PDB file of C-alpha atoms in Angstrom:
ATOM      1  CA  SER S   1      44.205  11.894  -9.645  1.00 44.00           C
ATOM      2  CA  PHE S   2      40.642  10.911  -8.042  1.00 41.00           C
ATOM      3  CA  CYS S   3      39.310   8.215  -6.850  1.00 43.00           C
ATOM      4  CA  LEU S   4      35.845   8.063  -7.105  1.00 43.00           C
ATOM      5  CA  SER S   5      33.787   6.202  -4.256  1.00 44.00           C
ATOM      6  CA  THR S   6      29.988   5.760  -4.485  1.00 44.00           C
ATOM      7  CA  LEU S   7      28.437   6.175  -0.968  1.00 43.00           C
ATOM      8  CA  PRO S   8      25.111   5.043   0.127  1.00 45.00           C
ATOM      9  CA  GLY S   9      22.241   6.690  -1.540  1.00 44.00           C
ATOM     10  CA  ASN S  10      23.934   6.432  -4.631  1.00 44.00           C
ATOM     11  CA  VAL S  11      25.929   9.909  -3.708  1.00 41.00           C
ATOM     12  CA  SER S  12      29.331   9.882  -5.238  1.00 42.00           C
ATOM     13  CA  CYS S  13      32.257  11.338  -3.783  1.00 45.00           C
ATOM     14  CA  LEU S  14      35.644  12.088  -5.083  1.00 42.00           C
ATOM     15  CA  ALA S  15      38.549  11.774  -2.883  1.00 44.00           C
ATOM     16  CA  ALA S  16      41.765  13.263  -4.127  1.00 45.00           C
ATOM     17  CA  VAL S  17      45.095  11.402  -4.137  1.00 45.00           C
ATOM     18  CA  VAL S  18      47.889  13.894  -5.184  1.00 45.00           C
ATOM     19  CA  ASP S  19      50.531  12.237  -7.099  1.00 49.00           C
ATOM     20  CA  PRO S  20      53.956  13.625  -8.089  1.00 50.00           C
ATOM     21  CA  PRO S  21      54.170  14.984 -11.897  1.00 51.00           C
ATOM     22  CA  PRO S  22      56.487  12.967 -13.860  1.00 51.00           C
ATOM     23  CA  SER S  23      59.486  14.723 -13.655  1.00 52.00           C
ATOM     24  CA  ALA S  24      59.534  14.775  -9.570  1.00 52.00           C
ATOM     25  CA  ALA S  25      62.161  13.094  -7.668  1.00 59.00           C
ATOM     26  CA  PRO S  26      61.257   9.565  -6.226  1.00 60.00           C
ATOM     27  CA  ALA S  27      58.952   9.719  -3.279  1.00 62.00           C
ATOM     28  CA  SER S  28      60.482   8.906  -0.040  1.00 65.00           C
ATOM     29  CA  ARG S  29      58.978   5.795   1.972  1.00 60.00           C
ATOM     30  CA  GLU S  30      56.832   7.834   4.423  1.00 63.00           C
ATOM     31  CA  GLU S  31      55.613   9.919   1.175  1.00 67.00           C
ATOM     32  CA  GLN S  32      54.389   6.646  -0.533  1.00 63.00           C
ATOM     33  CA  MET S  33      52.873   5.372   2.595  1.00 60.00           C
ATOM     34  CA  GLU S  34      50.712   8.575   2.859  1.00 66.00           C
ATOM     35  CA  ARG S  35      50.029   8.641  -0.488  1.00 66.00           C
ATOM     36  CA  ASN S  36      48.576   4.683  -0.297  1.00 58.00           C
ATOM     37  CA  GLN S  37      46.439   5.530   3.012  1.00 56.00           C
ATOM     38  CA  LYS S  38      44.723   8.674   1.187  1.00 54.00           C
ATOM     39  CA  ARG S  39      43.529   5.946  -1.707  1.00 51.00           C
ATOM     40  CA  ARG S  40      42.493   3.464   0.842  1.00 46.00           C
ATOM     41  CA  ARG S  41      40.464   6.027   2.499  1.00 47.00           C
ATOM     42  CA  GLY S  42      39.123   7.066  -0.465  1.00 46.00           C
ATOM     43  CA  PHE S  43      37.768   3.755  -1.255  1.00 40.00           C
ATOM     44  CA  ASN S  44      36.929   2.898   2.135  1.00 43.00           C
ATOM     45  CA  MET S  45      34.255   5.628   2.119  1.00 40.00           C
ATOM     46  CA  GLY S  46      31.818   3.734  -0.394  1.00 40.00           C
ATOM     47  CA  ALA S  47      33.204   0.365   0.817  1.00 38.00           C
ATOM     48  CA  THR S  48      32.157   0.580   4.297  1.00 36.00           C
ATOM     49  CA  LEU S  49      28.513  -1.278   4.885  1.00 31.00           C
ATOM     50  CA  GLU S  50      27.744  -1.688   8.058  1.00 35.00           C
ATOM     51  CA  ASN S  51      28.489   2.173   9.480  1.00 39.00           C
ATOM     52  CA  SER S  52      28.462   3.879   6.384  1.00 33.00           C
ATOM     53  CA  ILE S  53      27.513   7.896   6.034  1.00 28.00           C
ATOM     54  CA  ARG S  54      24.811   9.275   4.218  1.00 37.00           C
ATOM     55  CA  ILE S  55      25.366  12.736   2.943  1.00 33.00           C
ATOM     56  CA  VAL S  56      21.735  14.468   2.808  1.00 37.00           C
ATOM     57  CA  ASN S  57      21.311  17.973   2.291  1.00 41.00           C
ATOM     58  CA  GLY S  58      25.177  18.943   3.037  1.00 41.00           C
ATOM     59  CA  THR S  59      24.514  16.997   6.365  1.00 41.00           C
ATOM     60  CA  GLU S  60      26.190  14.000   7.411  1.00 41.00           C
ATOM     61  CA  ARG S  61      24.239  11.000   9.400  1.00 45.00           C
ATOM     62  CA  SER S  62      25.321   7.587  10.368  1.00 48.00           C
ATOM     63  CA  CYS S  63      22.828   4.773   8.764  1.00 48.00           C
ATOM     64  CA  PRO S  64      23.992   1.227   8.779  1.00 56.00           C
ATOM     65  CA  ALA S  65      23.830  -0.117   5.316  1.00 56.00           C
ATOM     66  CA  SER S  66      22.072  -3.672   6.710  1.00 53.00           C
ATOM     67  CA  VAL S  67      18.729  -1.423   7.679  1.00 47.00           C
ATOM     68  CA  ARG S  68      19.377   0.542   4.117  1.00 51.00           C
ATOM     69  CA  LEU S  69      19.113  -2.147   2.058  1.00 52.00           C
ATOM     70  CA  ALA S  70      16.243  -3.977   4.157  1.00 49.00           C
ATOM     71  CA  ARG S  71      14.392  -1.197   3.308  1.00 49.00           C
ATOM     72  CA  MET S  72      15.239  -1.233  -0.258  1.00 55.00           C
ATOM     73  CA  SER S  73      14.145  -4.875  -0.298  1.00 62.00           C
ATOM     74  CA  SER S  74      11.085  -4.833   1.641  1.00 77.00           C
ATOM     75  CA  PRO S  75       7.575  -5.074  -0.007  1.00 84.00           C
ATOM     76  CA  PRO S  76       5.404  -1.838   0.401  1.00 91.00           C
ATOM     77  CA  PRO S  77       3.033  -2.553   3.888  1.00 95.00           C
ATOM     78  CA  VAL S  78      -0.302  -4.126   3.576  1.00 96.00           C
ATOM     79  CA  PHE S  79      -3.148  -2.861   5.613  1.00 98.00           C
ATOM     80  CA  ILE S  80      -6.220  -5.461   6.124  1.00 98.00           C
ATOM     81  CA  GLY S  81      -9.506  -4.177   7.756  1.00 98.00           C
ATOM     82  CA  LEU S  82     -11.904  -6.815   9.349  1.00 98.00           C
ATOM     83  CA  THR S  83     -15.352  -6.729   9.985  1.00 97.00           C
ATOM     84  CA  GLY S  84     -17.908  -9.489  10.917  1.00 96.00           C
ATOM     85  CA  LEU S  85     -20.874 -10.553  13.355  1.00 94.00           C
ATOM     86  CA  ASN S  86     -20.534 -10.871  16.974  1.00 90.00           C
ATOM     87  CA  ALA S  87     -18.086 -13.702  17.624  1.00 93.00           C
ATOM     88  CA  SER S  88     -17.608 -14.506  13.980  1.00 96.00           C
ATOM     89  CA  GLY S  89     -13.400 -15.121  14.869  1.00 94.00           C
ATOM     90  CA  LYS S  90     -12.333 -11.928  13.920  1.00 96.00           C
ATOM     91  CA  GLY S  91      -9.517 -12.226  16.619  1.00 94.00           C
ATOM     92  CA  THR S  92      -8.481 -15.528  15.205  1.00 96.00           C
ATOM     93  CA  VAL S  93      -7.877 -13.888  12.011  1.00 97.00           C
ATOM     94  CA  ALA S  94      -6.181 -11.026  13.421  1.00 97.00           C
ATOM     95  CA  ASP S  95      -3.961 -13.584  15.443  1.00 97.00           C
ATOM     96  CA  ALA S  96      -3.086 -15.524  12.329  1.00 97.00           C
ATOM     97  CA  LEU S  97      -2.265 -12.167  11.032  1.00 98.00           C
ATOM     98  CA  ARG S  98       0.253 -11.358  13.507  1.00 98.00           C
ATOM     99  CA  ARG S  99       1.893 -14.614  13.109  1.00 96.00           C
ATOM    100  CA  LEU S 100       2.687 -13.163   9.645  1.00 96.00           C
ATOM    101  CA  GLY S 101       4.111 -10.281  11.251  1.00 96.00           C
ATOM    102  CA  PHE S 102       1.221  -7.722  11.205  1.00 98.00           C
ATOM    103  CA  HIS S 103       0.770  -4.993  13.768  1.00 97.00           C
ATOM    104  CA  TYR S 104      -2.409  -5.422  15.798  1.00 97.00           C
ATOM    105  CA  HIS S 105      -5.214  -2.261  16.149  1.00 96.00           C
ATOM    106  CA  SER S 106      -8.827  -2.115  17.124  1.00 95.00           C
ATOM    107  CA  LEU S 107     -11.119   0.336  16.555  1.00 94.00           C
ATOM    108  CA  SER S 108     -12.978  -0.856  19.490  1.00 90.00           C
ATOM    109  CA  ASP S 109      -9.716   0.138  21.753  1.00 89.00           C
ATOM    110  CA  ALA S 110     -10.577   3.730  21.348  1.00 88.00           C
ATOM    111  CA  ILE S 111     -14.297   2.976  23.179  1.00 92.00           C
ATOM    112  CA  ARG S 112     -12.660   0.933  25.677  1.00 90.00           C
ATOM    113  CA  ASP S 113      -9.821   3.817  26.438  1.00 88.00           C
ATOM    114  CA  VAL S 114     -13.065   6.585  26.623  1.00 91.00           C
ATOM    115  CA  LEU S 115     -14.784   3.628  29.228  1.00 94.00           C
ATOM    116  CA  GLN S 116     -11.441   3.225  31.552  1.00 93.00           C
ATOM    117  CA  GLY S 117     -11.149   6.769  31.934  1.00 94.00           C
ATOM    118  CA  ARG S 118     -14.581   7.270  33.086  1.00 95.00           C
ATOM    119  CA  GLY S 119     -13.989   4.138  35.256  1.00 96.00           C
ATOM    120  CA  LEU S 120     -16.421   2.210  33.652  1.00 95.00           C
ATOM    121  CA  GLU S 121     -16.694  -1.766  32.562  1.00 92.00           C
ATOM    122  CA  PRO S 122     -16.402  -2.259  28.809  1.00 90.00           C
ATOM    123  CA  ILE S 123     -19.735  -4.359  28.492  1.00 89.00           C
ATOM    124  CA  ARG S 124     -20.733  -4.770  25.184  1.00 82.00           C
ATOM    125  CA  GLU S 125     -24.077  -2.928  25.416  1.00 85.00           C
ATOM    126  CA  ARG S 126     -22.115  -0.134  26.914  1.00 91.00           C
ATOM    127  CA  MET S 127     -19.519  -0.141  23.890  1.00 90.00           C
ATOM    128  CA  ILE S 128     -22.244   0.568  21.429  1.00 86.00           C
ATOM    129  CA  VAL S 129     -23.654   3.274  23.177  1.00 91.00           C
ATOM    130  CA  THR S 130     -20.324   5.145  23.786  1.00 93.00           C
ATOM    131  CA  GLY S 131     -19.359   4.320  20.406  1.00 90.00           C
ATOM    132  CA  ARG S 132     -22.214   6.096  18.955  1.00 90.00           C
ATOM    133  CA  GLU S 133     -21.624   9.021  21.277  1.00 93.00           C
ATOM    134  CA  LEU S 134     -18.050   9.257  19.626  1.00 93.00           C
ATOM    135  CA  ARG S 135     -19.393   8.989  16.194  1.00 92.00           C
ATOM    136  CA  ALA S 136     -21.851  11.743  16.890  1.00 92.00           C
ATOM    137  CA  ALA S 137     -19.168  13.641  18.304  1.00 94.00           C
ATOM    138  CA  GLY S 138     -16.460  12.804  15.724  1.00 93.00           C
ATOM    139  CA  GLY S 139     -18.643  11.737  12.487  1.00 92.00           C
ATOM    140  CA  PRO S 140     -18.866   8.132  11.169  1.00 92.00           C
ATOM    141  CA  GLY S 141     -15.290   7.426  10.711  1.00 95.00           C
ATOM    142  CA  ALA S 142     -14.392   9.000  14.149  1.00 94.00           C
ATOM    143  CA  LEU S 143     -12.824   5.817  15.510  1.00 95.00           C
ATOM    144  CA  ALA S 144     -10.901   4.917  11.994  1.00 95.00           C
ATOM    145  CA  THR S 145      -9.709   8.185  12.285  1.00 93.00           C
ATOM    146  CA  HIS S 146      -7.929   7.940  15.607  1.00 89.00           C
ATOM    147  CA  ILE S 147      -6.576   4.949  14.974  1.00 92.00           C
ATOM    148  CA  ALA S 148      -4.835   5.544  11.381  1.00 93.00           C
ATOM    149  CA  GLN S 149      -3.098   8.501  12.964  1.00 91.00           C
ATOM    150  CA  LYS S 150      -1.518   5.665  15.333  1.00 89.00           C
ATOM    151  CA  LEU S 151      -0.258   3.584  12.589  1.00 94.00           C
ATOM    152  CA  ASP S 152       3.337   2.933  11.415  1.00 95.00           C
ATOM    153  CA  ARG S 153       2.751   3.644   7.365  1.00 93.00           C
ATOM    154  CA  THR S 154       5.986   1.288   6.857  1.00 94.00           C
ATOM    155  CA  ALA S 155       4.521  -2.240   8.370  1.00 96.00           C
ATOM    156  CA  ASP S 156       1.830  -4.630   7.718  1.00 97.00           C
ATOM    157  CA  ALA S 157      -1.153  -4.036  10.152  1.00 98.00           C
ATOM    158  CA  VAL S 158      -4.427  -5.489  10.423  1.00 98.00           C
ATOM    159  CA  ILE S 159      -7.437  -3.010  11.851  1.00 98.00           C
ATOM    160  CA  ASP S 160      -9.924  -5.110  13.637  1.00 97.00           C
ATOM    161  CA  SER S 161     -13.728  -4.267  14.729  1.00 93.00           C
ATOM    162  CA  ILE S 162     -14.415  -1.852  11.455  1.00 96.00           C
ATOM    163  CA  ARG S 163     -18.615  -1.329  11.907  1.00 92.00           C
ATOM    164  CA  THR S 164     -19.567   1.474   9.570  1.00 93.00           C
ATOM    165  CA  PRO S 165     -19.077   2.113   6.123  1.00 95.00           C
ATOM    166  CA  GLY S 166     -17.620   5.728   7.158  1.00 95.00           C
ATOM    167  CA  GLU S 167     -14.749   3.839   9.324  1.00 96.00           C
ATOM    168  CA  VAL S 168     -14.048   2.000   5.812  1.00 97.00           C
ATOM    169  CA  LEU S 169     -14.113   5.231   4.107  1.00 97.00           C
ATOM    170  CA  VAL S 170     -11.118   6.428   6.212  1.00 97.00           C
ATOM    171  CA  LEU S 171      -9.534   3.745   6.311  1.00 97.00           C
ATOM    172  CA  ARG S 172      -9.481   3.499   2.241  1.00 97.00           C
ATOM    173  CA  SER S 173      -7.150   6.142   2.209  1.00 95.00           C
ATOM    174  CA  LEU S 174      -4.489   3.717   3.291  1.00 95.00           C
ATOM    175  CA  PRO S 175      -2.246   2.108   0.246  1.00 89.00           C
ATOM    176  CA  ARG S 176      -2.861  -1.821  -0.058  1.00 93.00           C
ATOM    177  CA  PHE S 177      -5.995  -1.626   1.888  1.00 96.00           C
ATOM    178  CA  ALA S 178      -8.233  -4.479   2.073  1.00 97.00           C
ATOM    179  CA  MET S 179     -11.355  -4.905   3.859  1.00 98.00           C
ATOM    180  CA  VAL S 180     -12.146  -8.649   5.210  1.00 98.00           C
ATOM    181  CA  GLU S 181     -15.567  -9.895   6.422  1.00 97.00           C
ATOM    182  CA  VAL S 182     -15.149 -12.901   8.750  1.00 98.00           C
ATOM    183  CA  THR S 183     -18.063 -15.472   8.787  1.00 97.00           C
ATOM    184  CA  ALA S 184     -19.705 -18.194  10.948  1.00 96.00           C
ATOM    185  CA  PRO S 185     -22.784 -19.756  11.571  1.00 95.00           C
ATOM    186  CA  GLU S 186     -25.313 -18.222  13.979  1.00 95.00           C
ATOM    187  CA  ALA S 187     -25.108 -21.363  16.369  1.00 96.00           C
ATOM    188  CA  LEU S 188     -21.388 -21.590  16.268  1.00 96.00           C
ATOM    189  CA  ARG S 189     -21.149 -17.714  17.329  1.00 96.00           C
ATOM    190  CA  PHE S 190     -23.281 -18.203  20.139  1.00 95.00           C
ATOM    191  CA  GLU S 191     -20.963 -21.024  21.197  1.00 95.00           C
ATOM    192  CA  ARG S 192     -17.966 -19.101  21.130  1.00 94.00           C
ATOM    193  CA  ILE S 193     -20.089 -16.450  23.215  1.00 92.00           C
ATOM    194  CA  ARG S 194     -20.957 -18.822  26.449  1.00 91.00           C
ATOM    195  CA  THR S 195     -17.635 -20.466  26.010  1.00 91.00           C
ATOM    196  CA  ARG S 196     -15.298 -16.972  26.559  1.00 88.00           C
ATOM    197  CA  GLY S 197     -17.184 -15.587  29.211  1.00 81.00           C
ATOM    198  CA  ARG S 198     -16.548 -11.818  28.200  1.00 82.00           C
ATOM    199  CA  ILE S 199     -18.282  -9.514  30.850  1.00 78.00           C
ATOM    200  CA  GLY S 200     -21.675  -8.356  29.392  1.00 77.00           C
ATOM    201  CA  ASP S 201     -21.793 -11.346  26.915  1.00 85.00           C
ATOM    202  CA  PRO S 202     -25.340 -12.836  26.263  1.00 89.00           C
ATOM    203  CA  THR S 203     -26.374 -16.010  28.141  1.00 90.00           C
ATOM    204  CA  ASP S 204     -28.697 -16.854  26.274  1.00 93.00           C
ATOM    205  CA  LEU S 205     -29.748 -17.350  22.175  1.00 94.00           C
ATOM    206  CA  GLU S 206     -32.731 -14.553  22.558  1.00 95.00           C
ATOM    207  CA  THR S 207     -30.526 -11.841  23.975  1.00 92.00           C
ATOM    208  CA  PHE S 208     -27.818 -12.640  21.532  1.00 92.00           C
ATOM    209  CA  ARG S 209     -29.961 -11.915  18.705  1.00 93.00           C
ATOM    210  CA  ARG S 210     -31.550  -8.776  20.353  1.00 90.00           C
ATOM    211  CA  LEU S 211     -27.979  -7.186  20.688  1.00 86.00           C
ATOM    212  CA  GLU S 212     -26.605  -8.311  17.299  1.00 89.00           C
ATOM    213  CA  ALA S 213     -29.831  -6.948  15.546  1.00 88.00           C
ATOM    214  CA  ALA S 214     -28.791  -3.395  17.519  1.00 83.00           C
ATOM    215  CA  GLU S 215     -25.704  -3.844  15.269  1.00 84.00           C
ATOM    216  CA  LEU S 216     -26.690  -4.540  11.927  1.00 87.00           C
ATOM    217  CA  THR S 217     -28.294  -1.419  10.896  1.00 83.00           C
ATOM    218  CA  GLY S 218     -28.548   1.771  12.121  1.00 79.00           C
ATOM    219  CA  ASP S 219     -27.721   5.869  11.557  1.00 79.00           C
ATOM    220  CA  ASP S 220     -24.297   7.212  11.037  1.00 76.00           C
ATOM    221  CA  ALA S 221     -23.378   7.384  14.636  1.00 75.00           C
ATOM    222  CA  GLY S 222     -24.647   3.994  15.078  1.00 77.00           C
ATOM    223  CA  GLN S 223     -23.335   0.416  13.610  1.00 83.00           C
ATOM    224  CA  GLN S 224     -23.838  -0.821  10.318  1.00 89.00           C
ATOM    225  CA  LEU S 225     -22.619  -4.305   9.864  1.00 92.00           C
ATOM    226  CA  VAL S 226     -24.936  -5.229   6.967  1.00 92.00           C
ATOM    227  CA  ALA S 227     -23.820  -2.260   5.100  1.00 93.00           C
ATOM    228  CA  THR S 228     -20.064  -2.302   6.253  1.00 95.00           C
ATOM    229  CA  ALA S 229     -19.960  -6.102   5.237  1.00 95.00           C
ATOM    230  CA  ALA S 230     -21.236  -5.038   1.612  1.00 96.00           C
ATOM    231  CA  LEU S 231     -17.831  -3.285   1.205  1.00 97.00           C
ATOM    232  CA  ALA S 232     -15.697  -5.901   1.852  1.00 97.00           C
ATOM    233  CA  ASP S 233     -13.116  -7.028  -0.931  1.00 97.00           C
ATOM    234  CA  HIS S 234     -12.589 -10.525   0.693  1.00 97.00           C
ATOM    235  CA  ARG S 235     -14.629 -12.966   2.860  1.00 97.00           C
ATOM    236  CA  ILE S 236     -13.345 -15.373   5.000  1.00 96.00           C
ATOM    237  CA  GLU S 237     -15.376 -18.343   6.655  1.00 95.00           C
ATOM    238  CA  ASN S 238     -13.880 -19.181  10.234  1.00 95.00           C
ATOM    239  CA  ALA S 239     -15.920 -22.204  10.897  1.00 92.00           C
ATOM    240  CA  GLY S 240     -13.283 -23.999  12.975  1.00 82.00           C
ATOM    241  CA  ASP S 241     -10.616 -25.459  10.509  1.00 89.00           C
ATOM    242  CA  LEU S 242      -7.751 -23.398  11.286  1.00 92.00           C
ATOM    243  CA  THR S 243      -5.613 -24.946   8.475  1.00 94.00           C
ATOM    244  CA  ALA S 244      -8.177 -23.917   6.081  1.00 93.00           C
ATOM    245  CA  LEU S 245      -8.286 -20.336   7.708  1.00 95.00           C
ATOM    246  CA  GLU S 246      -4.771 -19.837   7.175  1.00 96.00           C
ATOM    247  CA  ALA S 247      -4.638 -20.931   3.890  1.00 95.00           C
ATOM    248  CA  ALA S 248      -7.593 -18.339   3.114  1.00 95.00           C
ATOM    249  CA  ILE S 249      -5.682 -15.606   5.036  1.00 96.00           C
ATOM    250  CA  ALA S 250      -2.322 -16.415   3.218  1.00 96.00           C
ATOM    251  CA  GLN S 251      -4.016 -16.027  -0.096  1.00 95.00           C
ATOM    252  CA  VAL S 252      -5.460 -12.638   0.559  1.00 95.00           C
ATOM    253  CA  VAL S 253      -1.843 -11.499   1.566  1.00 96.00           C
ATOM    254  CA  ALA S 254      -0.464 -12.667  -1.209  1.00 95.00           C
ATOM    255  CA  GLN S 255      -2.986 -10.859  -3.619  1.00 93.00           C
ATOM    256  CA  LEU S 256      -2.257  -7.721  -1.803  1.00 92.00           C
ATOM    257  CA  ARG S 257       1.310  -8.020  -2.238  1.00 90.00           C
ATOM    258  CA  ALA S 258       0.907  -9.063  -6.089  1.00 88.00           C
TER     259      ALA S 258
END
């Protein structure tokens, strides 16, 4: 006779249990114990959950069923891209998404890596110039392509500092991707700039506006924040109310998961 056992991955296994023909002499105690052990082994092949064996293409490999079941029950990953003017609060939105379990990536990191390799401080004006250089060499979506190659496609992720339509185009290839524009009033953004005191940040309103103007429009190698914002699927205002901000973020995530 045979015991039908189901292995992880819905793979069935037949475990042979040899019973004596009806006319055979009664089995000895040792023979009966051996048969019982064979039956238990047959059932245990499908019943062991925490250290089961998957049979894949004729090979065996260990696969804890708890991990397998978690993968089966987990929703598909969500990818959220962030754009917005300087000091609009993109980092605050990213931090809120991190608390929800999202992995964090920033397109600006690719620029900082280049500047670090050159031994240069990542001040704002230098970041803008180097970003243009990288886009001119690799195309308008070069920074997004660099980050997309590093993404874990099985985990939620937030991608910060998206500044060109070419970068949006690259990231649109991700499943369940949405662009979010983060907004805040100019006066509040300038105050945030002065408070954070980052190297290279403007210290007066005139310089703040001049640098921002250089980011709003440009050619394919430059930043194009106006055109990028026009591609946003959602807009979230970050005017200082953290509770309202987190509620808006949760709503966006819920819509993507629906």
